[in-house]
Amino acid sequence: MSVVGIVILITLLLILKLITQNPPSPPAATISAQELQEQIKSLNEELQEIQNEITQQHQTKLESVITPQTKIQIDSLLATTKRLNAECAELDKEIQNEKHRTEILRNNLKLKSTLDTEDQIKQLKEQLAKLKVDNDKLSEQEKKLQETADELISKNQKLKNEITAAALQQINVTIQKKQDKSAFLCIYGQNGLTILPTDTSLPQNFTSQSEFYQWVDSRNNSTEYFVIYFRPSRFGRYKEILDRIKAKGFDVGYQVIGETTNLIHNGIKY
């Protein structure tokens, strides 16, 4: 349809609008309502044809504007768009795969953590079992030590009882004189070493061991010997004295007496 047709259509629309807004008075009306409706319908059909023509003209204009170079650009843009869509799809697929790998890694870490915890628990159980064995051994050793301690306590108590009993005693000493040797009785207590000769000599007392050893050096091992009575307060040194006297060639005997036990010799109490 030409531009003239469009102008005619617009003119008819204006006439229709004027008729609708300012209807003629009934006496002067020469067109019925039915005829008017038919004219409106006809105008609408004509208007539709005009709109279709305009659309076709517009499409034709657009197609005439698109040059071969513009079509190439559009095709390039479409290809780029298609490629970008494909890359986006590929990236989305990669993202999904990465999420899947991350989930697998997270599960593996959880599993490893669980395995590590189980391994630690196993090691702790093994250490606990070993400690239990060691504890049982220590308990057995403690039991044996306790038994030994009880035995020593019993022996110590027995010794104390013997010492106590000996303290209440008096010992009468009778020396059998040997044919070729005479005896010296020695009492070793808190007051030092007291020498009791079996002849008519007077007793002697030494407060230091060095003085006693000097006196022993002056004696004759071929005609004399010693009998030593150790009191508990000096019993810890008995071996030293015995060894020193024996080293000088003397015969020696010994006995343990109570701390307060009286030694009776020739009717004299010591």
XYZ file of C-alpha atoms in Angstrom:
270
model
C 0.000 0.000 0.000
C 1.246 3.497 -0.897
C 1.595 6.553 1.303
C -1.601 7.932 -0.214
C -3.539 5.009 1.163
C -2.129 5.682 4.585
C -3.230 9.331 4.400
C -6.757 8.281 3.328
C -6.909 5.857 6.235
C -5.871 8.518 8.735
C -8.537 10.892 7.283
C -11.236 8.262 7.660
C -10.151 7.610 11.268
C -10.443 11.302 12.028
C -13.933 11.414 10.495
C -14.894 8.363 12.582
C -13.617 10.021 15.728
C -15.610 13.216 15.001
C -18.759 11.221 14.382
C -18.319 9.286 17.600
C -17.605 12.360 19.743
C -20.274 14.641 18.137
C -23.124 12.464 16.925
C -25.678 14.306 14.705
C -29.105 15.012 16.004
C -31.631 12.315 15.213
C -33.675 14.341 12.806
C -30.723 15.057 10.497
C -29.216 11.469 10.654
C -29.071 9.788 7.326
C -26.893 6.708 8.366
C -28.207 3.955 10.641
C -26.299 2.403 13.481
C -25.936 -0.880 11.626
C -24.431 0.883 8.624
C -22.056 2.740 10.929
C -20.937 -0.506 12.512
C -20.367 -2.010 9.075
C -18.267 1.026 8.102
C -16.230 0.711 11.346
C -15.669 -2.990 10.647
C -14.584 -2.159 7.121
C -12.257 0.526 8.431
C -10.781 -1.938 10.960
C -10.136 -4.430 8.185
C -8.507 -1.702 6.133
C -6.478 -0.654 9.182
C -5.274 -4.236 9.634
C -4.197 -4.385 5.999
C -2.359 -1.075 6.442
C -0.564 -2.375 9.566
C 0.441 -5.569 7.747
C 1.731 -3.483 4.849
C 3.684 -1.260 7.223
C 5.235 -4.335 8.889
C 6.161 -5.785 5.512
C 7.612 -2.459 4.393
C 9.612 -2.233 7.616
C 10.973 -5.778 7.146
C 11.827 -5.038 3.547
C 13.615 -1.888 4.636
C 15.595 -3.798 7.242
C 16.592 -6.474 4.740
C 17.604 -3.817 2.236
C 19.779 -2.136 4.912
C 21.682 -5.339 5.766
C 24.673 -5.460 3.444
C 26.827 -8.587 2.856
C 29.474 -7.100 5.154
C 26.896 -6.527 7.884
C 25.656 -10.106 7.453
C 29.201 -11.387 7.866
C 29.558 -9.368 11.066
C 26.236 -10.732 12.317
C 27.295 -14.284 11.455
C 30.605 -13.674 13.232
C 28.778 -12.362 16.266
C 26.451 -15.349 16.190
C 29.458 -17.706 15.953
C 31.181 -15.888 18.789
C 28.004 -16.084 20.825
C 27.743 -19.788 20.078
C 31.405 -20.300 20.994
C 31.002 -18.330 24.243
C 27.907 -20.345 25.077
C 29.903 -23.528 24.455
C 32.772 -22.252 26.610
C 30.339 -21.287 29.357
C 28.836 -24.750 29.193
C 32.338 -26.259 29.342
C 33.263 -24.027 32.284
C 30.077 -24.961 34.042
C 30.905 -28.629 33.448
C 34.434 -28.058 34.820
C 32.966 -26.284 37.853
C 30.707 -29.243 38.505
C 33.660 -31.634 38.139
C 35.729 -29.495 40.516
C 32.883 -29.531 43.033
C 32.780 -33.294 42.690
C 36.565 -33.591 43.197
C 36.373 -31.234 46.167
C 33.659 -33.357 47.714
C 35.727 -36.508 47.139
C 38.787 -34.803 48.687
C 36.727 -33.665 51.663
C 35.443 -37.184 52.168
C 38.991 -38.546 51.845
C 40.195 -36.053 54.462
C 37.390 -37.130 56.778
C 38.320 -40.745 56.176
C 42.038 -40.029 56.763
C 41.196 -38.143 59.951
C 39.117 -41.088 61.104
C 41.928 -43.534 60.258
C 44.487 -41.344 62.061
C 42.258 -41.210 65.114
C 41.822 -44.983 65.067
C 45.596 -45.425 64.722
C 46.198 -43.103 67.685
C 43.648 -45.019 69.734
C 45.385 -48.277 68.802
C 48.787 -46.897 69.831
C 47.363 -45.601 73.114
C 45.848 -49.005 73.811
C 49.209 -50.673 73.130
C 50.964 -48.188 75.435
C 48.315 -48.767 78.084
C 48.795 -52.535 77.832
C 52.566 -52.105 78.139
C 52.151 -49.814 81.136
C 49.866 -52.391 82.714
C 52.534 -55.069 82.263
C 55.167 -52.755 83.748
C 52.825 -51.905 86.598
C 52.264 -55.589 87.300
C 56.038 -56.131 87.368
C 56.511 -53.178 89.698
C 53.715 -54.448 91.914
C 55.438 -57.836 92.090
C 58.767 -56.193 92.903
C 57.069 -53.996 95.492
C 55.523 -57.089 97.035
C 58.906 -58.804 97.234
C 60.526 -55.688 98.676
C 57.748 -55.422 101.228
C 58.282 -59.031 102.195
C 62.027 -58.403 102.529
C 61.349 -55.276 104.586
C 58.964 -57.184 106.831
C 61.585 -59.890 107.263
C 64.253 -57.314 108.120
C 61.905 -55.601 110.554
C 61.232 -58.952 112.171
C 64.930 -59.724 112.407
C 65.645 -56.257 113.747
C 62.958 -56.637 116.363
C 64.350 -60.035 117.277
C 67.822 -58.542 117.588
C 66.481 -55.748 119.755
C 64.803 -58.301 121.950
C 68.032 -60.254 122.200
C 69.955 -57.086 123.002
C 67.370 -56.117 125.573
C 67.545 -59.567 127.094
C 71.334 -59.428 127.048
C 71.272 -56.038 128.733
C 69.568 -57.575 131.698
C 72.217 -60.221 132.007
C 75.534 -60.501 133.703
C 78.264 -62.538 132.116
C 80.820 -64.333 134.226
C 83.986 -64.631 132.200
C 86.315 -67.538 132.823
C 89.397 -67.719 130.684
C 91.092 -71.014 130.223
C 94.753 -70.189 130.083
C 96.686 -71.757 127.312
C 99.997 -73.370 128.049
C 101.997 -70.932 125.974
C 99.691 -67.872 125.724
C 97.879 -65.508 128.055
C 94.661 -63.665 127.178
C 93.604 -60.043 127.132
C 89.872 -59.345 127.520
C 88.715 -56.240 125.622
C 85.348 -54.508 126.119
C 84.535 -52.117 123.275
C 81.707 -49.711 124.122
C 80.833 -46.044 124.227
C 83.684 -45.334 126.642
C 86.269 -46.757 124.247
C 88.360 -49.930 124.587
C 88.922 -51.353 128.071
C 91.666 -53.967 128.428
C 91.218 -56.552 131.214
C 94.349 -58.663 131.653
C 93.934 -62.168 133.050
C 97.022 -61.862 135.165
C 97.657 -59.450 137.992
C 98.071 -56.447 135.648
C 95.780 -53.447 136.014
C 93.011 -52.692 133.475
C 93.676 -50.084 130.784
C 91.269 -47.865 128.846
C 91.852 -46.402 125.385
C 89.530 -43.668 124.112
C 90.957 -43.712 120.559
C 91.689 -46.582 118.222
C 95.135 -45.209 117.337
C 96.234 -45.443 120.977
C 94.858 -48.969 121.140
C 96.725 -50.014 117.989
C 99.975 -48.565 119.382
C 99.495 -50.595 122.525
C 98.781 -53.745 120.448
C 102.064 -53.156 118.591
C 103.865 -53.414 121.922
C 102.430 -56.846 122.665
C 103.827 -60.261 121.715
C 101.692 -62.304 119.341
C 103.524 -65.473 120.184
C 102.574 -65.376 123.922
C 99.335 -63.356 123.969
C 95.900 -63.341 122.309
C 92.684 -61.295 122.506
C 89.017 -61.879 123.294
C 86.884 -58.806 122.424
C 83.334 -58.118 123.667
C 81.534 -55.674 121.375
C 78.634 -53.620 122.657
C 75.899 -52.609 120.096
C 77.047 -48.966 120.027
C 80.402 -50.048 118.523
C 79.376 -53.172 116.641
C 79.714 -51.395 113.275
C 83.523 -51.247 113.736
C 84.105 -54.771 114.885
C 85.434 -56.043 111.545
C 88.028 -53.273 111.261
C 89.464 -54.011 114.718
C 89.481 -57.754 114.180
C 91.281 -57.380 110.846
C 93.913 -55.060 112.345
C 94.646 -57.391 115.251
C 94.764 -60.464 113.023
C 97.050 -58.616 110.610
C 99.542 -58.251 113.457
C 99.599 -62.025 113.909
C 97.409 -62.306 117.038
C 94.775 -64.914 117.689
C 91.472 -63.201 118.421
C 87.972 -64.203 119.420
C 84.889 -62.013 119.882
C 81.338 -61.900 121.232
C 78.475 -59.372 121.191
C 77.056 -58.317 124.553
C 74.368 -55.863 125.591
C 75.033 -52.171 125.969
C 74.505 -52.402 129.732
C 75.459 -56.038 130.243
C 77.890 -56.452 133.116
C 81.031 -58.457 132.527
C 82.220 -60.240 135.680
C 85.887 -61.235 135.749
C 87.778 -62.314 138.824
C 84.852 -61.072 140.888
C 85.061 -57.588 139.448
C 82.110 -56.106 137.519
C 82.878 -54.199 134.335
